[in-house]
Amino acid sequence: MEEFYIEDDGIRLHAKLDMPEGRDKCPLMILIHGFTGHMEERHIVAVQEAVNSVGIAVLRVEMYGHGKSGGEFRNHTLYKWVGNALAVVKYARNLDFATDLYLCGHSQGGLLTMLIAGMCPDDFKAVLPLSPAWMIPDLARSGEVLGATFDPAHIPDELRRGDVILDGNYARVAQTIHVEDEIRRYHGPVLIVQGDRDEAVPYEYAVRAAQLYENAKLVTIPDDDHCYTYHLPMVTEAVTDFLREHS
Ligand code: FER
């Protein structure tokens, strides 16, 4: 494992690169956590290890305001994450050892994966949004973020749920994002994995995304939640099966 920082316009993004055993040149997957998440979460590490086991390097990166990266959590927005991810994709594109690139993210990182796939449709062999939180823009437009409600035409300075505090700009940014447009712009293979008892992202969004993409597969994890508490091995198996099919 190699640990380092990738710069994005003065923001240091904390990264770890794990190589598969005995490989010189190989494909590389960029792997991104969710909202309030980080690269050492159980489901993120499980995906990293499984992907390494099929001969693919994994670059885990923490986005603005998360983990050991720069920026304050309360000031993060989807635009900042998009800028970060574009910098990471550029970094990955320039790695000599990396052949094909894959992009995978969980929850808000899955939403990010869907946006970046549409913005960089030529860069990825396939993309893997896991339980993608692509209802966030719809909710923000209807006046809800983090379960807190507000007048969507008059966003407050601060959004709060318990100890989680976000600047109102999070909602201003989210309201402008139209995920369907980015779904339409990506034509490559997509794997969506989601538990059918996800408490954070309505399962219907996974079904809808799989319908809208030109070439998507949906793997449903039965009786599982947002972070796959009960059947994580089914998630990693779905990911490795898909990668073997699309290598
Ligand atoms: C929300 C529901 C889910 C929200 C964010 C999420 C910011 C993201 C969850 C995750 O990334 O795990 O209302 O608001």
PDB file of C-alpha atoms and ligand atoms in Angstrom:
ATOM      1  CA  MET A   1       0.000   0.000   0.000  1.00  0.00           C
ATOM      2  CA  GLU A   2       1.204   3.472  -0.883  1.00  0.00           C
ATOM      3  CA  GLU A   3      -0.248   6.502   0.921  1.00  0.00           C
ATOM      4  CA  PHE A   4      -0.003  10.029  -0.478  1.00  0.00           C
ATOM      5  CA  TYR A   5      -1.927  13.187  -1.377  1.00  0.00           C
ATOM      6  CA  ILE A   6      -3.271  14.293  -4.752  1.00  0.00           C
ATOM      7  CA  GLU A   7      -3.531  18.093  -5.119  1.00  0.00           C
ATOM      8  CA  ASP A   8      -6.648  19.740  -6.431  1.00  0.00           C
ATOM      9  CA  ASP A   9      -6.188  23.496  -6.626  1.00  0.00           C
ATOM     10  CA  GLY A  10      -4.613  23.783  -3.183  1.00  0.00           C
ATOM     11  CA  ILE A  11      -6.783  21.113  -1.546  1.00  0.00           C
ATOM     12  CA  ARG A  12      -4.874  17.984  -0.525  1.00  0.00           C
ATOM     13  CA  LEU A  13      -6.830  14.813  -1.240  1.00  0.00           C
ATOM     14  CA  HIS A  14      -5.753  11.865   0.900  1.00  0.00           C
ATOM     15  CA  ALA A  15      -5.164   8.754  -1.207  1.00  0.00           C
ATOM     16  CA  LYS A  16      -4.105   5.135  -0.823  1.00  0.00           C
ATOM     17  CA  LEU A  17      -3.047   2.934  -3.703  1.00  0.00           C
ATOM     18  CA  ASP A  18      -3.270  -0.844  -3.279  1.00  0.00           C
ATOM     19  CA  MET A  19      -1.719  -2.964  -6.025  1.00  0.00           C
ATOM     20  CA  PRO A  20      -2.742  -6.519  -6.847  1.00  0.00           C
ATOM     21  CA  GLU A  21      -0.115  -9.173  -6.226  1.00  0.00           C
ATOM     22  CA  GLY A  22       2.521  -9.844  -8.851  1.00  0.00           C
ATOM     23  CA  ARG A  23       1.328  -7.334 -11.417  1.00  0.00           C
ATOM     24  CA  ASP A  24       3.344  -4.769 -13.314  1.00  0.00           C
ATOM     25  CA  LYS A  25       0.880  -3.095 -15.668  1.00  0.00           C
ATOM     26  CA  CYS A  26      -2.756  -3.536 -14.710  1.00  0.00           C
ATOM     27  CA  PRO A  27      -6.153  -1.818 -14.709  1.00  0.00           C
ATOM     28  CA  LEU A  28      -6.954   0.683 -11.950  1.00  0.00           C
ATOM     29  CA  MET A  29     -10.185   1.384 -10.085  1.00  0.00           C
ATOM     30  CA  ILE A  30     -10.790   4.747  -8.408  1.00  0.00           C
ATOM     31  CA  LEU A  31     -12.903   4.103  -5.276  1.00  0.00           C
ATOM     32  CA  ILE A  32     -14.763   6.842  -3.385  1.00  0.00           C
ATOM     33  CA  HIS A  33     -16.639   6.803  -0.046  1.00  0.00           C
ATOM     34  CA  GLY A  34     -19.978   8.468   0.763  1.00  0.00           C
ATOM     35  CA  PHE A  35     -21.308  11.465   2.714  1.00  0.00           C
ATOM     36  CA  THR A  36     -19.605  11.570   6.176  1.00  0.00           C
ATOM     37  CA  GLY A  37     -17.627   8.491   5.047  1.00  0.00           C
ATOM     38  CA  HIS A  38     -13.952   7.736   4.531  1.00  0.00           C
ATOM     39  CA  MET A  39     -11.637   5.192   2.915  1.00  0.00           C
ATOM     40  CA  GLU A  40     -11.356   2.830   5.896  1.00  0.00           C
ATOM     41  CA  GLU A  41     -15.056   2.007   6.180  1.00  0.00           C
ATOM     42  CA  ARG A  42     -15.764  -1.722   6.237  1.00  0.00           C
ATOM     43  CA  HIS A  43     -17.615  -1.785   2.903  1.00  0.00           C
ATOM     44  CA  ILE A  44     -14.998   0.364   1.153  1.00  0.00           C
ATOM     45  CA  VAL A  45     -12.089  -1.805   2.333  1.00  0.00           C
ATOM     46  CA  ALA A  46     -14.003  -4.973   1.384  1.00  0.00           C
ATOM     47  CA  VAL A  47     -14.485  -3.695  -2.174  1.00  0.00           C
ATOM     48  CA  GLN A  48     -10.820  -2.649  -2.386  1.00  0.00           C
ATOM     49  CA  GLU A  49      -9.606  -6.090  -1.287  1.00  0.00           C
ATOM     50  CA  ALA A  50     -11.965  -7.940  -3.625  1.00  0.00           C
ATOM     51  CA  VAL A  51     -10.968  -5.797  -6.597  1.00  0.00           C
ATOM     52  CA  ASN A  52      -7.263  -6.326  -5.864  1.00  0.00           C
ATOM     53  CA  SER A  53      -7.930 -10.075  -5.814  1.00  0.00           C
ATOM     54  CA  VAL A  54      -8.985 -10.008  -9.481  1.00  0.00           C
ATOM     55  CA  GLY A  55      -5.761  -8.267 -10.571  1.00  0.00           C
ATOM     56  CA  ILE A  56      -6.937  -4.646 -10.508  1.00  0.00           C
ATOM     57  CA  ALA A  57      -5.194  -1.849  -8.574  1.00  0.00           C
ATOM     58  CA  VAL A  58      -7.395   0.338  -6.355  1.00  0.00           C
ATOM     59  CA  LEU A  59      -6.921   4.040  -5.678  1.00  0.00           C
ATOM     60  CA  ARG A  60      -9.039   5.072  -2.696  1.00  0.00           C
ATOM     61  CA  VAL A  61      -9.362   8.835  -2.367  1.00  0.00           C
ATOM     62  CA  GLU A  62     -11.119  10.968   0.252  1.00  0.00           C
ATOM     63  CA  MET A  63     -13.042  13.952  -1.085  1.00  0.00           C
ATOM     64  CA  TYR A  64     -13.187  17.552   0.243  1.00  0.00           C
ATOM     65  CA  GLY A  65     -14.044  17.750   3.942  1.00  0.00           C
ATOM     66  CA  HIS A  66     -13.820  14.001   4.526  1.00  0.00           C
ATOM     67  CA  GLY A  67     -11.252  11.676   6.118  1.00  0.00           C
ATOM     68  CA  LYS A  68      -7.745  13.145   6.077  1.00  0.00           C
ATOM     69  CA  SER A  69      -8.341  15.366   3.044  1.00  0.00           C
ATOM     70  CA  GLY A  70      -8.374  19.150   3.175  1.00  0.00           C
ATOM     71  CA  GLY A  71     -11.449  21.312   3.593  1.00  0.00           C
ATOM     72  CA  GLU A  72     -14.110  21.537   6.270  1.00  0.00           C
ATOM     73  CA  PHE A  73     -16.949  19.032   6.189  1.00  0.00           C
ATOM     74  CA  ARG A  74     -19.582  21.758   6.582  1.00  0.00           C
ATOM     75  CA  ASN A  75     -18.287  23.549   3.481  1.00  0.00           C
ATOM     76  CA  HIS A  76     -18.337  20.597   1.131  1.00  0.00           C
ATOM     77  CA  THR A  77     -20.622  20.649  -1.895  1.00  0.00           C
ATOM     78  CA  LEU A  78     -21.164  18.355  -4.853  1.00  0.00           C
ATOM     79  CA  TYR A  79     -19.327  20.861  -7.071  1.00  0.00           C
ATOM     80  CA  LYS A  80     -16.257  20.594  -4.833  1.00  0.00           C
ATOM     81  CA  TRP A  81     -16.461  16.801  -5.007  1.00  0.00           C
ATOM     82  CA  VAL A  82     -16.832  16.926  -8.798  1.00  0.00           C
ATOM     83  CA  GLY A  83     -13.722  19.122  -9.050  1.00  0.00           C
ATOM     84  CA  ASN A  84     -11.835  16.740  -6.761  1.00  0.00           C
ATOM     85  CA  ALA A  85     -12.893  13.672  -8.738  1.00  0.00           C
ATOM     86  CA  LEU A  86     -11.922  15.267 -12.065  1.00  0.00           C
ATOM     87  CA  ALA A  87      -8.447  15.938 -10.607  1.00  0.00           C
ATOM     88  CA  VAL A  88      -8.202  12.316  -9.476  1.00  0.00           C
ATOM     89  CA  VAL A  89      -9.259  11.020 -12.897  1.00  0.00           C
ATOM     90  CA  LYS A  90      -6.595  13.188 -14.530  1.00  0.00           C
ATOM     91  CA  TYR A  91      -4.018  11.877 -12.041  1.00  0.00           C
ATOM     92  CA  ALA A  92      -5.040   8.273 -12.751  1.00  0.00           C
ATOM     93  CA  ARG A  93      -4.961   8.786 -16.509  1.00  0.00           C
ATOM     94  CA  ASN A  94      -1.301   9.775 -16.229  1.00  0.00           C
ATOM     95  CA  LEU A  95      -0.173   6.744 -14.210  1.00  0.00           C
ATOM     96  CA  ASP A  96       2.188   4.658 -16.334  1.00  0.00           C
ATOM     97  CA  PHE A  97       1.193   1.306 -14.879  1.00  0.00           C
ATOM     98  CA  ALA A  98      -2.557   1.778 -15.288  1.00  0.00           C
ATOM     99  CA  THR A  99      -4.140   0.278 -18.361  1.00  0.00           C
ATOM    100  CA  ASP A 100      -7.954   0.556 -18.203  1.00  0.00           C
ATOM    101  CA  LEU A 101      -9.681   2.761 -15.629  1.00  0.00           C
ATOM    102  CA  TYR A 102     -12.790   1.929 -13.602  1.00  0.00           C
ATOM    103  CA  LEU A 103     -14.718   4.292 -11.322  1.00  0.00           C
ATOM    104  CA  CYS A 104     -16.629   3.111  -8.266  1.00  0.00           C
ATOM    105  CA  GLY A 105     -18.247   5.043  -5.429  1.00  0.00           C
ATOM    106  CA  HIS A 106     -20.641   4.406  -2.578  1.00  0.00           C
ATOM    107  CA  SER A 107     -23.728   6.535  -1.878  1.00  0.00           C
ATOM    108  CA  GLN A 108     -22.800  10.211  -2.379  1.00  0.00           C
ATOM    109  CA  GLY A 109     -19.648   8.781  -3.969  1.00  0.00           C
ATOM    110  CA  GLY A 110     -21.992   6.726  -6.176  1.00  0.00           C
ATOM    111  CA  LEU A 111     -23.847   9.872  -7.211  1.00  0.00           C
ATOM    112  CA  LEU A 112     -20.416  11.381  -7.946  1.00  0.00           C
ATOM    113  CA  THR A 113     -19.565   8.305 -10.020  1.00  0.00           C
ATOM    114  CA  MET A 114     -22.716   8.835 -12.115  1.00  0.00           C
ATOM    115  CA  LEU A 115     -21.848  12.520 -12.691  1.00  0.00           C
ATOM    116  CA  ILE A 116     -18.206  11.876 -13.594  1.00  0.00           C
ATOM    117  CA  ALA A 117     -19.154   9.010 -15.935  1.00  0.00           C
ATOM    118  CA  GLY A 118     -21.324  11.452 -17.901  1.00  0.00           C
ATOM    119  CA  MET A 119     -18.609  14.114 -17.888  1.00  0.00           C
ATOM    120  CA  CYS A 120     -15.747  11.748 -18.866  1.00  0.00           C
ATOM    121  CA  PRO A 121     -17.495   9.077 -20.927  1.00  0.00           C
ATOM    122  CA  ASP A 122     -14.301   8.021 -22.733  1.00  0.00           C
ATOM    123  CA  ASP A 123     -12.189   7.445 -19.646  1.00  0.00           C
ATOM    124  CA  PHE A 124     -13.724   4.345 -18.103  1.00  0.00           C
ATOM    125  CA  LYS A 125     -13.981   0.721 -19.116  1.00  0.00           C
ATOM    126  CA  ALA A 126     -16.983   0.563 -16.770  1.00  0.00           C
ATOM    127  CA  VAL A 127     -18.422   2.407 -13.756  1.00  0.00           C
ATOM    128  CA  LEU A 128     -19.849   0.984 -10.532  1.00  0.00           C
ATOM    129  CA  PRO A 129     -22.186   3.225  -8.523  1.00  0.00           C
ATOM    130  CA  LEU A 130     -22.925   1.366  -5.265  1.00  0.00           C
ATOM    131  CA  SER A 131     -26.190   2.409  -3.582  1.00  0.00           C
ATOM    132  CA  PRO A 132     -25.852   5.741  -5.399  1.00  0.00           C
ATOM    133  CA  ALA A 133     -27.505   8.639  -3.541  1.00  0.00           C
ATOM    134  CA  TRP A 134     -28.844  10.227  -6.697  1.00  0.00           C
ATOM    135  CA  MET A 135     -32.024  11.339  -4.980  1.00  0.00           C
ATOM    136  CA  ILE A 136     -30.016  14.138  -3.298  1.00  0.00           C
ATOM    137  CA  PRO A 137     -30.620  16.732  -6.076  1.00  0.00           C
ATOM    138  CA  ASP A 138     -34.348  15.844  -6.262  1.00  0.00           C
ATOM    139  CA  LEU A 139     -34.648  16.148  -2.480  1.00  0.00           C
ATOM    140  CA  ALA A 140     -32.776  19.455  -2.426  1.00  0.00           C
ATOM    141  CA  ARG A 141     -35.148  20.812  -5.082  1.00  0.00           C
ATOM    142  CA  SER A 142     -38.102  19.708  -2.968  1.00  0.00           C
ATOM    143  CA  GLY A 143     -36.647  21.388   0.144  1.00  0.00           C
ATOM    144  CA  GLU A 144     -35.021  18.519   1.994  1.00  0.00           C
ATOM    145  CA  VAL A 145     -31.416  17.748   2.880  1.00  0.00           C
ATOM    146  CA  LEU A 146     -30.386  15.330   5.623  1.00  0.00           C
ATOM    147  CA  GLY A 147     -34.034  14.934   6.550  1.00  0.00           C
ATOM    148  CA  ALA A 148     -34.149  18.651   7.450  1.00  0.00           C
ATOM    149  CA  THR A 149     -36.784  20.568   5.496  1.00  0.00           C
ATOM    150  CA  PHE A 150     -36.706  24.142   4.219  1.00  0.00           C
ATOM    151  CA  ASP A 151     -38.288  26.392   1.619  1.00  0.00           C
ATOM    152  CA  PRO A 152     -36.419  25.347  -1.544  1.00  0.00           C
ATOM    153  CA  ALA A 153     -36.695  28.884  -2.954  1.00  0.00           C
ATOM    154  CA  HIS A 154     -35.166  30.406   0.197  1.00  0.00           C
ATOM    155  CA  ILE A 155     -32.404  28.140   1.443  1.00  0.00           C
ATOM    156  CA  PRO A 156     -31.193  28.841   5.003  1.00  0.00           C
ATOM    157  CA  ASP A 157     -27.532  29.608   5.809  1.00  0.00           C
ATOM    158  CA  GLU A 158     -27.180  26.328   7.622  1.00  0.00           C
ATOM    159  CA  LEU A 159     -28.658  22.837   7.320  1.00  0.00           C
ATOM    160  CA  ARG A 160     -28.570  20.688  10.403  1.00  0.00           C
ATOM    161  CA  ARG A 161     -29.451  17.219  11.578  1.00  0.00           C
ATOM    162  CA  GLY A 162     -28.179  16.327  15.050  1.00  0.00           C
ATOM    163  CA  ASP A 163     -24.444  17.094  15.076  1.00  0.00           C
ATOM    164  CA  VAL A 164     -24.211  17.087  11.284  1.00  0.00           C
ATOM    165  CA  ILE A 165     -24.092  20.705  10.070  1.00  0.00           C
ATOM    166  CA  LEU A 166     -23.826  21.746   6.442  1.00  0.00           C
ATOM    167  CA  ASP A 167     -23.623  25.170   4.887  1.00  0.00           C
ATOM    168  CA  GLY A 168     -26.768  26.063   2.950  1.00  0.00           C
ATOM    169  CA  ASN A 169     -24.605  26.179  -0.165  1.00  0.00           C
ATOM    170  CA  TYR A 170     -24.704  22.368  -0.165  1.00  0.00           C
ATOM    171  CA  ALA A 171     -28.412  22.612  -1.057  1.00  0.00           C
ATOM    172  CA  ARG A 172     -27.927  25.514  -3.511  1.00  0.00           C
ATOM    173  CA  VAL A 173     -25.430  23.401  -5.448  1.00  0.00           C
ATOM    174  CA  ALA A 174     -27.406  20.155  -5.234  1.00  0.00           C
ATOM    175  CA  GLN A 175     -30.514  21.879  -6.652  1.00  0.00           C
ATOM    176  CA  THR A 176     -28.674  22.586  -9.928  1.00  0.00           C
ATOM    177  CA  ILE A 177     -27.601  18.983 -10.566  1.00  0.00           C
ATOM    178  CA  HIS A 178     -29.606  16.883 -13.045  1.00  0.00           C
ATOM    179  CA  VAL A 179     -28.379  13.329 -12.841  1.00  0.00           C
ATOM    180  CA  GLU A 180     -30.563  12.050 -15.705  1.00  0.00           C
ATOM    181  CA  ASP A 181     -28.594  14.274 -18.111  1.00  0.00           C
ATOM    182  CA  GLU A 182     -25.349  12.580 -17.054  1.00  0.00           C
ATOM    183  CA  ILE A 183     -26.901   9.109 -17.194  1.00  0.00           C
ATOM    184  CA  ARG A 184     -27.801   9.834 -20.816  1.00  0.00           C
ATOM    185  CA  ARG A 185     -24.245  10.856 -21.680  1.00  0.00           C
ATOM    186  CA  TYR A 186     -22.598   7.617 -20.536  1.00  0.00           C
ATOM    187  CA  HIS A 187     -22.882   4.620 -22.832  1.00  0.00           C
ATOM    188  CA  GLY A 188     -20.479   2.129 -21.241  1.00  0.00           C
ATOM    189  CA  PRO A 189     -21.238  -0.739 -18.850  1.00  0.00           C
ATOM    190  CA  VAL A 190     -22.624   0.130 -15.411  1.00  0.00           C
ATOM    191  CA  LEU A 191     -23.014  -2.047 -12.323  1.00  0.00           C
ATOM    192  CA  ILE A 192     -25.436  -0.836  -9.677  1.00  0.00           C
ATOM    193  CA  VAL A 193     -25.558  -2.724  -6.370  1.00  0.00           C
ATOM    194  CA  GLN A 194     -28.083  -1.868  -3.665  1.00  0.00           C
ATOM    195  CA  GLY A 195     -29.819  -3.412  -0.681  1.00  0.00           C
ATOM    196  CA  ASP A 196     -33.598  -3.559  -1.005  1.00  0.00           C
ATOM    197  CA  ARG A 197     -33.946  -2.303   2.584  1.00  0.00           C
ATOM    198  CA  ASP A 198     -31.667   0.695   2.170  1.00  0.00           C
ATOM    199  CA  GLU A 199     -32.671   3.231   4.837  1.00  0.00           C
ATOM    200  CA  ALA A 200     -30.759   6.147   3.254  1.00  0.00           C
ATOM    201  CA  VAL A 201     -31.392   5.832  -0.482  1.00  0.00           C
ATOM    202  CA  PRO A 202     -34.795   4.598  -1.707  1.00  0.00           C
ATOM    203  CA  TYR A 203     -34.270   1.292  -3.538  1.00  0.00           C
ATOM    204  CA  GLU A 204     -36.510   2.562  -6.366  1.00  0.00           C
ATOM    205  CA  TYR A 205     -33.687   4.917  -7.390  1.00  0.00           C
ATOM    206  CA  ALA A 206     -31.469   1.906  -8.147  1.00  0.00           C
ATOM    207  CA  VAL A 207     -34.202   0.363 -10.300  1.00  0.00           C
ATOM    208  CA  ARG A 208     -34.782   3.639 -12.114  1.00  0.00           C
ATOM    209  CA  ALA A 209     -31.059   4.226 -12.771  1.00  0.00           C
ATOM    210  CA  ALA A 210     -30.687   0.708 -14.154  1.00  0.00           C
ATOM    211  CA  GLN A 211     -33.608   1.383 -16.517  1.00  0.00           C
ATOM    212  CA  LEU A 212     -32.261   4.745 -17.672  1.00  0.00           C
ATOM    213  CA  TYR A 213     -28.694   3.631 -18.425  1.00  0.00           C
ATOM    214  CA  GLU A 214     -28.126   2.173 -21.867  1.00  0.00           C
ATOM    215  CA  ASN A 215     -26.089  -0.728 -20.485  1.00  0.00           C
ATOM    216  CA  ALA A 216     -26.625  -1.329 -16.790  1.00  0.00           C
ATOM    217  CA  LYS A 217     -26.880  -4.328 -14.536  1.00  0.00           C
ATOM    218  CA  LEU A 218     -28.593  -4.077 -11.145  1.00  0.00           C
ATOM    219  CA  VAL A 219     -27.662  -6.523  -8.413  1.00  0.00           C
ATOM    220  CA  THR A 220     -30.139  -6.374  -5.532  1.00  0.00           C
ATOM    221  CA  ILE A 221     -28.874  -7.410  -2.111  1.00  0.00           C
ATOM    222  CA  PRO A 222     -31.892  -8.963  -0.386  1.00  0.00           C
ATOM    223  CA  ASP A 223     -32.821  -7.676   3.067  1.00  0.00           C
ATOM    224  CA  ASP A 224     -29.773  -5.462   3.270  1.00  0.00           C
ATOM    225  CA  ASP A 225     -29.213  -1.840   4.261  1.00  0.00           C
ATOM    226  CA  HIS A 226     -27.235   1.135   2.979  1.00  0.00           C
ATOM    227  CA  CYS A 227     -23.805  -0.174   4.039  1.00  0.00           C
ATOM    228  CA  TYR A 228     -24.491  -3.897   3.509  1.00  0.00           C
ATOM    229  CA  THR A 229     -24.444  -4.880   7.187  1.00  0.00           C
ATOM    230  CA  TYR A 230     -25.754  -8.386   6.484  1.00  0.00           C
ATOM    231  CA  HIS A 231     -24.505  -9.539   3.069  1.00  0.00           C
ATOM    232  CA  LEU A 232     -21.303  -7.679   2.234  1.00  0.00           C
ATOM    233  CA  PRO A 233     -19.818 -10.785   0.507  1.00  0.00           C
ATOM    234  CA  MET A 234     -22.706 -10.642  -1.994  1.00  0.00           C
ATOM    235  CA  VAL A 235     -21.653  -7.106  -2.852  1.00  0.00           C
ATOM    236  CA  THR A 236     -18.004  -7.982  -3.402  1.00  0.00           C
ATOM    237  CA  GLU A 237     -18.976 -11.027  -5.449  1.00  0.00           C
ATOM    238  CA  ALA A 238     -21.229  -8.905  -7.675  1.00  0.00           C
ATOM    239  CA  VAL A 239     -18.344  -6.466  -8.176  1.00  0.00           C
ATOM    240  CA  THR A 240     -15.722  -9.106  -9.015  1.00  0.00           C
ATOM    241  CA  ASP A 241     -18.103 -11.040 -11.327  1.00  0.00           C
ATOM    242  CA  PHE A 242     -18.847  -7.815 -13.187  1.00  0.00           C
ATOM    243  CA  LEU A 243     -15.170  -6.854 -13.471  1.00  0.00           C
ATOM    244  CA  ARG A 244     -14.250 -10.289 -14.841  1.00  0.00           C
ATOM    245  CA  GLU A 245     -17.007  -9.855 -17.418  1.00  0.00           C
ATOM    246  CA  HIS A 246     -15.818  -6.354 -18.348  1.00  0.00           C
ATOM    247  CA  SER A 247     -12.017  -6.675 -18.414  1.00  0.00           C
TER     248      SER A 247
HETATM  249  C1  FER B   1     -29.498  12.727   2.494  1.00  0.00           C
HETATM  250  C2  FER B   1     -29.572  11.350   2.385  1.00  0.00           C
HETATM  251  C3  FER B   1     -28.436  10.604   2.097  1.00  0.00           C
HETATM  252  C4  FER B   1     -28.247  13.354   2.314  1.00  0.00           C
HETATM  253  C5  FER B   1     -27.127  12.604   2.019  1.00  0.00           C
HETATM  254  C6  FER B   1     -27.205  11.236   1.911  1.00  0.00           C
HETATM  255  C7  FER B   1     -27.010  15.339   2.347  1.00  0.00           C
HETATM  256  C8  FER B   1     -25.984  10.512   1.600  1.00  0.00           C
HETATM  257  C9  FER B   1     -25.668   9.361   2.169  1.00  0.00           C
HETATM  258  C10 FER B   1     -24.325   8.764   1.949  1.00  0.00           C
HETATM  259  O1  FER B   1     -23.518   9.263   1.132  1.00  0.00           O
HETATM  260  O2  FER B   1     -24.062   7.747   2.586  1.00  0.00           O
HETATM  261  O3  FER B   1     -30.586  13.494   2.775  1.00  0.00           O
HETATM  262  O4  FER B   1     -28.219  14.709   2.444  1.00  0.00           O
END
